[in-house]
């Protein structure tokens, strides 16, 4: 299935498995792939949120906005009017620190996404291999049943 050293210790000859065992392996791979894909989507969403934070700090906070009215989010859908008192400090961070923090989060999530994408590709390949062997076994068992009936 895969060629990593860890996987070689768990390598199984798929052709030696029964249809029921292959179906079980396929289901497990389907479930793992679904979970990994969901995780990938959530990581991508988190990365997007951090990018939005970066954009908000870069574009929304400057010496030009100091003292001007702004909308402050209390929740994702509730905003209250406010005034930016200090363009150099946001909440507890200096603007530069906040940019560095969100930038590092975007970068870290990017690395995690790349790793996860590789895992998803490996699992997808494994799933295709199992599906092919399963299809061959079903075809072979159908052919054997047909030849037995015609004899």
mmCIF file with all atom_site columns, C-alpha atoms in Angstrom:
data_model
loop_
_atom_site.group_PDB
_atom_site.id
_atom_site.type_symbol
_atom_site.label_atom_id
_atom_site.label_alt_id
_atom_site.label_comp_id
_atom_site.label_asym_id
_atom_site.label_entity_id
_atom_site.label_seq_id
_atom_site.pdbx_PDB_ins_code
_atom_site.Cartn_x
_atom_site.Cartn_y
_atom_site.Cartn_z
_atom_site.occupancy
_atom_site.B_iso_or_equiv
_atom_site.pdbx_formal_charge
_atom_site.auth_seq_id
_atom_site.auth_comp_id
_atom_site.auth_asym_id
_atom_site.auth_atom_id
_atom_site.pdbx_PDB_model_num
ATOM 1   C CA . UNK A 1 1   ? 0.000   0.000   0.000   1.00 0.00 ? 1   UNK A CA 1
ATOM 2   C CA . UNK A 1 2   ? 2.595   2.612   1.050   1.00 0.00 ? 2   UNK A CA 1
ATOM 3   C CA . UNK A 1 3   ? 6.365   2.442   1.087   1.00 0.00 ? 3   UNK A CA 1
ATOM 4   C CA . UNK A 1 4   ? 7.261   4.343   4.265   1.00 0.00 ? 4   UNK A CA 1
ATOM 5   C CA . UNK A 1 5   ? 9.345   2.357   6.797   1.00 0.00 ? 5   UNK A CA 1
ATOM 6   C CA . UNK A 1 6   ? 6.527   2.500   9.357   1.00 0.00 ? 6   UNK A CA 1
ATOM 7   C CA . UNK A 1 7   ? 4.029   1.217   6.800   1.00 0.00 ? 7   UNK A CA 1
ATOM 8   C CA . UNK A 1 8   ? 6.289   -1.610  5.619   1.00 0.00 ? 8   UNK A CA 1
ATOM 9   C CA . UNK A 1 9   ? 5.959   -3.217  9.048   1.00 0.00 ? 9   UNK A CA 1
ATOM 10  C CA . UNK A 1 10  ? 2.178   -3.263  8.495   1.00 0.00 ? 10  UNK A CA 1
ATOM 11  C CA . UNK A 1 11  ? 2.151   -4.189  4.800   1.00 0.00 ? 11  UNK A CA 1
ATOM 12  C CA . UNK A 1 12  ? -0.511  -6.687  3.797   1.00 0.00 ? 12  UNK A CA 1
ATOM 13  C CA . UNK A 1 13  ? -0.858  -8.526  0.511   1.00 0.00 ? 13  UNK A CA 1
ATOM 14  C CA . UNK A 1 14  ? -4.283  -7.257  -0.543  1.00 0.00 ? 14  UNK A CA 1
ATOM 15  C CA . UNK A 1 15  ? -4.742  -10.133 -2.980  1.00 0.00 ? 15  UNK A CA 1
ATOM 16  C CA . UNK A 1 16  ? -4.678  -12.566 -0.036  1.00 0.00 ? 16  UNK A CA 1
ATOM 17  C CA . UNK A 1 17  ? -7.620  -10.859 1.716   1.00 0.00 ? 17  UNK A CA 1
ATOM 18  C CA . UNK A 1 18  ? -11.206 -12.017 1.348   1.00 0.00 ? 18  UNK A CA 1
ATOM 19  C CA . UNK A 1 19  ? -13.890 -9.758  -0.131  1.00 0.00 ? 19  UNK A CA 1
ATOM 20  C CA . UNK A 1 20  ? -15.222 -9.078  3.373   1.00 0.00 ? 20  UNK A CA 1
ATOM 21  C CA . UNK A 1 21  ? -11.758 -8.123  4.658   1.00 0.00 ? 21  UNK A CA 1
ATOM 22  C CA . UNK A 1 22  ? -11.134 -5.886  1.640   1.00 0.00 ? 22  UNK A CA 1
ATOM 23  C CA . UNK A 1 23  ? -14.493 -4.209  2.174   1.00 0.00 ? 23  UNK A CA 1
ATOM 24  C CA . UNK A 1 24  ? -13.558 -3.616  5.806   1.00 0.00 ? 24  UNK A CA 1
ATOM 25  C CA . UNK A 1 25  ? -10.193 -2.107  4.825   1.00 0.00 ? 25  UNK A CA 1
ATOM 26  C CA . UNK A 1 26  ? -11.937 0.081   2.246   1.00 0.00 ? 26  UNK A CA 1
ATOM 27  C CA . UNK A 1 27  ? -14.450 1.330   4.823   1.00 0.00 ? 27  UNK A CA 1
ATOM 28  C CA . UNK A 1 28  ? -11.668 2.131   7.299   1.00 0.00 ? 28  UNK A CA 1
ATOM 29  C CA . UNK A 1 29  ? -9.758  4.052   4.623   1.00 0.00 ? 29  UNK A CA 1
ATOM 30  C CA . UNK A 1 30  ? -12.954 5.887   3.591   1.00 0.00 ? 30  UNK A CA 1
ATOM 31  C CA . UNK A 1 31  ? -13.532 6.913   7.222   1.00 0.00 ? 31  UNK A CA 1
ATOM 32  C CA . UNK A 1 32  ? -9.916  8.021   7.712   1.00 0.00 ? 32  UNK A CA 1
ATOM 33  C CA . UNK A 1 33  ? -9.975  9.979   4.475   1.00 0.00 ? 33  UNK A CA 1
ATOM 34  C CA . UNK A 1 34  ? -13.215 11.717  5.442   1.00 0.00 ? 34  UNK A CA 1
ATOM 35  C CA . UNK A 1 35  ? -11.777 12.655  8.854   1.00 0.00 ? 35  UNK A CA 1
ATOM 36  C CA . UNK A 1 36  ? -8.534  13.946  7.320   1.00 0.00 ? 36  UNK A CA 1
ATOM 37  C CA . UNK A 1 37  ? -10.400 15.931  4.681   1.00 0.00 ? 37  UNK A CA 1
ATOM 38  C CA . UNK A 1 38  ? -12.586 17.519  7.366   1.00 0.00 ? 38  UNK A CA 1
ATOM 39  C CA . UNK A 1 39  ? -9.474  18.393  9.385   1.00 0.00 ? 39  UNK A CA 1
ATOM 40  C CA . UNK A 1 40  ? -7.865  19.886  6.285   1.00 0.00 ? 40  UNK A CA 1
ATOM 41  C CA . UNK A 1 41  ? -10.928 22.062  5.683   1.00 0.00 ? 41  UNK A CA 1
ATOM 42  C CA . UNK A 1 42  ? -10.910 23.267  9.309   1.00 0.00 ? 42  UNK A CA 1
ATOM 43  C CA . UNK A 1 43  ? -7.196  24.080  9.186   1.00 0.00 ? 43  UNK A CA 1
ATOM 44  C CA . UNK A 1 44  ? -7.699  26.002  5.942   1.00 0.00 ? 44  UNK A CA 1
ATOM 45  C CA . UNK A 1 45  ? -10.544 27.984  7.585   1.00 0.00 ? 45  UNK A CA 1
ATOM 46  C CA . UNK A 1 46  ? -8.345  28.801  10.591  1.00 0.00 ? 46  UNK A CA 1
ATOM 47  C CA . UNK A 1 47  ? -5.567  29.950  8.276   1.00 0.00 ? 47  UNK A CA 1
ATOM 48  C CA . UNK A 1 48  ? -8.050  32.190  6.451   1.00 0.00 ? 48  UNK A CA 1
ATOM 49  C CA . UNK A 1 49  ? -9.170  33.731  9.771   1.00 0.00 ? 49  UNK A CA 1
ATOM 50  C CA . UNK A 1 50  ? -5.568  34.512  10.721  1.00 0.00 ? 50  UNK A CA 1
ATOM 51  C CA . UNK A 1 51  ? -5.001  36.077  7.285   1.00 0.00 ? 51  UNK A CA 1
ATOM 52  C CA . UNK A 1 52  ? -8.080  38.236  7.848   1.00 0.00 ? 52  UNK A CA 1
ATOM 53  C CA . UNK A 1 53  ? -6.610  39.338  11.183  1.00 0.00 ? 53  UNK A CA 1
ATOM 54  C CA . UNK A 1 54  ? -3.367  40.276  9.442   1.00 0.00 ? 54  UNK A CA 1
ATOM 55  C CA . UNK A 1 55  ? -5.268  42.212  6.812   1.00 0.00 ? 55  UNK A CA 1
ATOM 56  C CA . UNK A 1 56  ? -7.352  44.009  9.431   1.00 0.00 ? 56  UNK A CA 1
ATOM 57  C CA . UNK A 1 57  ? -4.279  45.131  11.326  1.00 0.00 ? 57  UNK A CA 1
ATOM 58  C CA . UNK A 1 58  ? -2.352  46.168  8.203   1.00 0.00 ? 58  UNK A CA 1
ATOM 59  C CA . UNK A 1 59  ? -5.209  47.994  6.514   1.00 0.00 ? 59  UNK A CA 1
ATOM 60  C CA . UNK A 1 60  ? -7.458  49.059  9.350   1.00 0.00 ? 60  UNK A CA 1
ATOM 61  C CA . UNK A 1 61  ? -5.032  50.370  11.927  1.00 0.00 ? 61  UNK A CA 1
ATOM 62  C CA . UNK A 1 62  ? -2.821  53.333  11.178  1.00 0.00 ? 62  UNK A CA 1
ATOM 63  C CA . UNK A 1 63  ? -2.117  56.784  12.461  1.00 0.00 ? 63  UNK A CA 1
ATOM 64  C CA . UNK A 1 64  ? -4.839  57.984  10.052  1.00 0.00 ? 64  UNK A CA 1
ATOM 65  C CA . UNK A 1 65  ? -7.514  55.965  11.875  1.00 0.00 ? 65  UNK A CA 1
ATOM 66  C CA . UNK A 1 66  ? -6.536  57.141  15.374  1.00 0.00 ? 66  UNK A CA 1
ATOM 67  C CA . UNK A 1 67  ? -9.452  58.964  16.988  1.00 0.00 ? 67  UNK A CA 1
ATOM 68  C CA . UNK A 1 68  ? -11.869 58.030  14.200  1.00 0.00 ? 68  UNK A CA 1
ATOM 69  C CA . UNK A 1 69  ? -14.997 55.951  14.795  1.00 0.00 ? 69  UNK A CA 1
ATOM 70  C CA . UNK A 1 70  ? -14.695 52.204  14.164  1.00 0.00 ? 70  UNK A CA 1
ATOM 71  C CA . UNK A 1 71  ? -16.955 49.194  14.613  1.00 0.00 ? 71  UNK A CA 1
ATOM 72  C CA . UNK A 1 72  ? -15.692 46.812  17.276  1.00 0.00 ? 72  UNK A CA 1
ATOM 73  C CA . UNK A 1 73  ? -16.808 43.170  16.969  1.00 0.00 ? 73  UNK A CA 1
ATOM 74  C CA . UNK A 1 74  ? -18.272 41.632  20.103  1.00 0.00 ? 74  UNK A CA 1
ATOM 75  C CA . UNK A 1 75  ? -19.328 38.453  18.285  1.00 0.00 ? 75  UNK A CA 1
ATOM 76  C CA . UNK A 1 76  ? -19.237 37.377  14.645  1.00 0.00 ? 76  UNK A CA 1
ATOM 77  C CA . UNK A 1 77  ? -22.485 39.232  14.012  1.00 0.00 ? 77  UNK A CA 1
ATOM 78  C CA . UNK A 1 78  ? -22.609 41.938  16.727  1.00 0.00 ? 78  UNK A CA 1
ATOM 79  C CA . UNK A 1 79  ? -20.570 45.142  16.428  1.00 0.00 ? 79  UNK A CA 1
ATOM 80  C CA . UNK A 1 80  ? -20.545 48.245  18.617  1.00 0.00 ? 80  UNK A CA 1
ATOM 81  C CA . UNK A 1 81  ? -19.234 51.706  17.744  1.00 0.00 ? 81  UNK A CA 1
ATOM 82  C CA . UNK A 1 82  ? -15.898 52.691  19.234  1.00 0.00 ? 82  UNK A CA 1
ATOM 83  C CA . UNK A 1 83  ? -12.931 54.962  18.738  1.00 0.00 ? 83  UNK A CA 1
ATOM 84  C CA . UNK A 1 84  ? -9.358  53.853  18.096  1.00 0.00 ? 84  UNK A CA 1
ATOM 85  C CA . UNK A 1 85  ? -7.362  55.464  20.883  1.00 0.00 ? 85  UNK A CA 1
ATOM 86  C CA . UNK A 1 86  ? -3.947  54.010  20.047  1.00 0.00 ? 86  UNK A CA 1
ATOM 87  C CA . UNK A 1 87  ? -2.803  52.887  16.589  1.00 0.00 ? 87  UNK A CA 1
ATOM 88  C CA . UNK A 1 88  ? 0.346   51.229  17.961  1.00 0.00 ? 88  UNK A CA 1
ATOM 89  C CA . UNK A 1 89  ? -1.265  48.838  20.452  1.00 0.00 ? 89  UNK A CA 1
ATOM 90  C CA . UNK A 1 90  ? -4.138  46.458  19.827  1.00 0.00 ? 90  UNK A CA 1
ATOM 91  C CA . UNK A 1 91  ? -5.694  44.705  22.800  1.00 0.00 ? 91  UNK A CA 1
ATOM 92  C CA . UNK A 1 92  ? -2.527  43.538  24.614  1.00 0.00 ? 92  UNK A CA 1
ATOM 93  C CA . UNK A 1 93  ? -0.062  43.459  21.700  1.00 0.00 ? 93  UNK A CA 1
ATOM 94  C CA . UNK A 1 94  ? 1.809   46.106  19.884  1.00 0.00 ? 94  UNK A CA 1
ATOM 95  C CA . UNK A 1 95  ? 0.713   46.247  16.253  1.00 0.00 ? 95  UNK A CA 1
ATOM 96  C CA . UNK A 1 96  ? 4.082   44.826  15.119  1.00 0.00 ? 96  UNK A CA 1
ATOM 97  C CA . UNK A 1 97  ? 3.775   41.965  17.635  1.00 0.00 ? 97  UNK A CA 1
ATOM 98  C CA . UNK A 1 98  ? 0.240   41.188  16.494  1.00 0.00 ? 98  UNK A CA 1
ATOM 99  C CA . UNK A 1 99  ? 1.374   41.105  12.852  1.00 0.00 ? 99  UNK A CA 1
ATOM 100 C CA . UNK A 1 100 ? 4.254   38.801  13.760  1.00 0.00 ? 100 UNK A CA 1
ATOM 101 C CA . UNK A 1 101 ? 1.943   36.549  15.827  1.00 0.00 ? 101 UNK A CA 1
ATOM 102 C CA . UNK A 1 102 ? -0.700  36.169  13.114  1.00 0.00 ? 102 UNK A CA 1
ATOM 103 C CA . UNK A 1 103 ? 1.956   35.820  10.434  1.00 0.00 ? 103 UNK A CA 1
ATOM 104 C CA . UNK A 1 104 ? 3.592   32.945  12.321  1.00 0.00 ? 104 UNK A CA 1
ATOM 105 C CA . UNK A 1 105 ? 0.204   31.281  12.802  1.00 0.00 ? 105 UNK A CA 1
ATOM 106 C CA . UNK A 1 106 ? -0.545  31.497  9.066   1.00 0.00 ? 106 UNK A CA 1
ATOM 107 C CA . UNK A 1 107 ? 2.886   30.038  8.301   1.00 0.00 ? 107 UNK A CA 1
ATOM 108 C CA . UNK A 1 108 ? 2.534   27.239  10.874  1.00 0.00 ? 108 UNK A CA 1
ATOM 109 C CA . UNK A 1 109 ? -0.905  26.296  9.581   1.00 0.00 ? 109 UNK A CA 1
ATOM 110 C CA . UNK A 1 110 ? 0.468   26.340  6.029   1.00 0.00 ? 110 UNK A CA 1
ATOM 111 C CA . UNK A 1 111 ? 3.103   23.755  7.016   1.00 0.00 ? 111 UNK A CA 1
ATOM 112 C CA . UNK A 1 112 ? 0.472   21.631  8.780   1.00 0.00 ? 112 UNK A CA 1
ATOM 113 C CA . UNK A 1 113 ? -1.775  21.832  5.718   1.00 0.00 ? 113 UNK A CA 1
ATOM 114 C CA . UNK A 1 114 ? 1.061   20.730  3.461   1.00 0.00 ? 114 UNK A CA 1
ATOM 115 C CA . UNK A 1 115 ? 1.797   17.735  5.713   1.00 0.00 ? 115 UNK A CA 1
ATOM 116 C CA . UNK A 1 116 ? -1.874  16.850  5.941   1.00 0.00 ? 116 UNK A CA 1
ATOM 117 C CA . UNK A 1 117 ? -2.295  17.163  2.185   1.00 0.00 ? 117 UNK A CA 1
ATOM 118 C CA . UNK A 1 118 ? 0.492   14.613  1.714   1.00 0.00 ? 118 UNK A CA 1
ATOM 119 C CA . UNK A 1 119 ? -1.209  12.227  4.144   1.00 0.00 ? 119 UNK A CA 1
ATOM 120 C CA . UNK A 1 120 ? -4.555  12.670  2.380   1.00 0.00 ? 120 UNK A CA 1
ATOM 121 C CA . UNK A 1 121 ? -2.901  11.905  -0.967  1.00 0.00 ? 121 UNK A CA 1
ATOM 122 C CA . UNK A 1 122 ? -1.297  8.744   0.457   1.00 0.00 ? 122 UNK A CA 1
ATOM 123 C CA . UNK A 1 123 ? -4.612  7.595   1.925   1.00 0.00 ? 123 UNK A CA 1
ATOM 124 C CA . UNK A 1 124 ? -6.377  8.332   -1.364  1.00 0.00 ? 124 UNK A CA 1
ATOM 125 C CA . UNK A 1 125 ? -3.815  6.257   -3.232  1.00 0.00 ? 125 UNK A CA 1
ATOM 126 C CA . UNK A 1 126 ? -4.227  3.413   -0.730  1.00 0.00 ? 126 UNK A CA 1
ATOM 127 C CA . UNK A 1 127 ? -7.992  3.607   -1.143  1.00 0.00 ? 127 UNK A CA 1
ATOM 128 C CA . UNK A 1 128 ? -7.699  3.423   -4.951  1.00 0.00 ? 128 UNK A CA 1
ATOM 129 C CA . UNK A 1 129 ? -5.444  0.360   -4.654  1.00 0.00 ? 129 UNK A CA 1
ATOM 130 C CA . UNK A 1 130 ? -7.907  -1.377  -2.311  1.00 0.00 ? 130 UNK A CA 1
ATOM 131 C CA . UNK A 1 131 ? -10.817 -0.490  -4.616  1.00 0.00 ? 131 UNK A CA 1
ATOM 132 C CA . UNK A 1 132 ? -8.949  -1.916  -7.616  1.00 0.00 ? 132 UNK A CA 1
ATOM 133 C CA . UNK A 1 133 ? -8.139  -5.181  -5.834  1.00 0.00 ? 133 UNK A CA 1
ATOM 134 C CA . UNK A 1 134 ? -11.713 -5.393  -4.551  1.00 0.00 ? 134 UNK A CA 1
ATOM 135 C CA . UNK A 1 135 ? -13.053 -4.812  -8.068  1.00 0.00 ? 135 UNK A CA 1
ATOM 136 C CA . UNK A 1 136 ? -10.707 -7.491  -9.470  1.00 0.00 ? 136 UNK A CA 1
ATOM 137 C CA . UNK A 1 137 ? -11.801 -9.988  -6.811  1.00 0.00 ? 137 UNK A CA 1
ATOM 138 C CA . UNK A 1 138 ? -15.498 -9.293  -7.469  1.00 0.00 ? 138 UNK A CA 1
ATOM 139 C CA . UNK A 1 139 ? -14.934 -9.659  -11.217 1.00 0.00 ? 139 UNK A CA 1
ATOM 140 C CA . UNK A 1 140 ? -12.956 -12.865 -10.707 1.00 0.00 ? 140 UNK A CA 1
ATOM 141 C CA . UNK A 1 141 ? -15.536 -14.355 -8.334  1.00 0.00 ? 141 UNK A CA 1
ATOM 142 C CA . UNK A 1 142 ? -18.337 -13.394 -10.759 1.00 0.00 ? 142 UNK A CA 1
ATOM 143 C CA . UNK A 1 143 ? -16.426 -15.053 -13.611 1.00 0.00 ? 143 UNK A CA 1
ATOM 144 C CA . UNK A 1 144 ? -15.833 -18.195 -11.529 1.00 0.00 ? 144 UNK A CA 1
ATOM 145 C CA . UNK A 1 145 ? -19.508 -18.394 -10.604 1.00 0.00 ? 145 UNK A CA 1
ATOM 146 C CA . UNK A 1 146 ? -20.548 -17.972 -14.259 1.00 0.00 ? 146 UNK A CA 1
ATOM 147 C CA . UNK A 1 147 ? -18.123 -20.652 -15.493 1.00 0.00 ? 147 UNK A CA 1
ATOM 148 C CA . UNK A 1 148 ? -19.294 -23.052 -12.741 1.00 0.00 ? 148 UNK A CA 1
ATOM 149 C CA . UNK A 1 149 ? -22.943 -22.530 -13.757 1.00 0.00 ? 149 UNK A CA 1
ATOM 150 C CA . UNK A 1 150 ? -22.222 -23.114 -17.435 1.00 0.00 ? 150 UNK A CA 1
ATOM 151 C CA . UNK A 1 151 ? -20.366 -26.423 -16.728 1.00 0.00 ? 151 UNK A CA 1
#
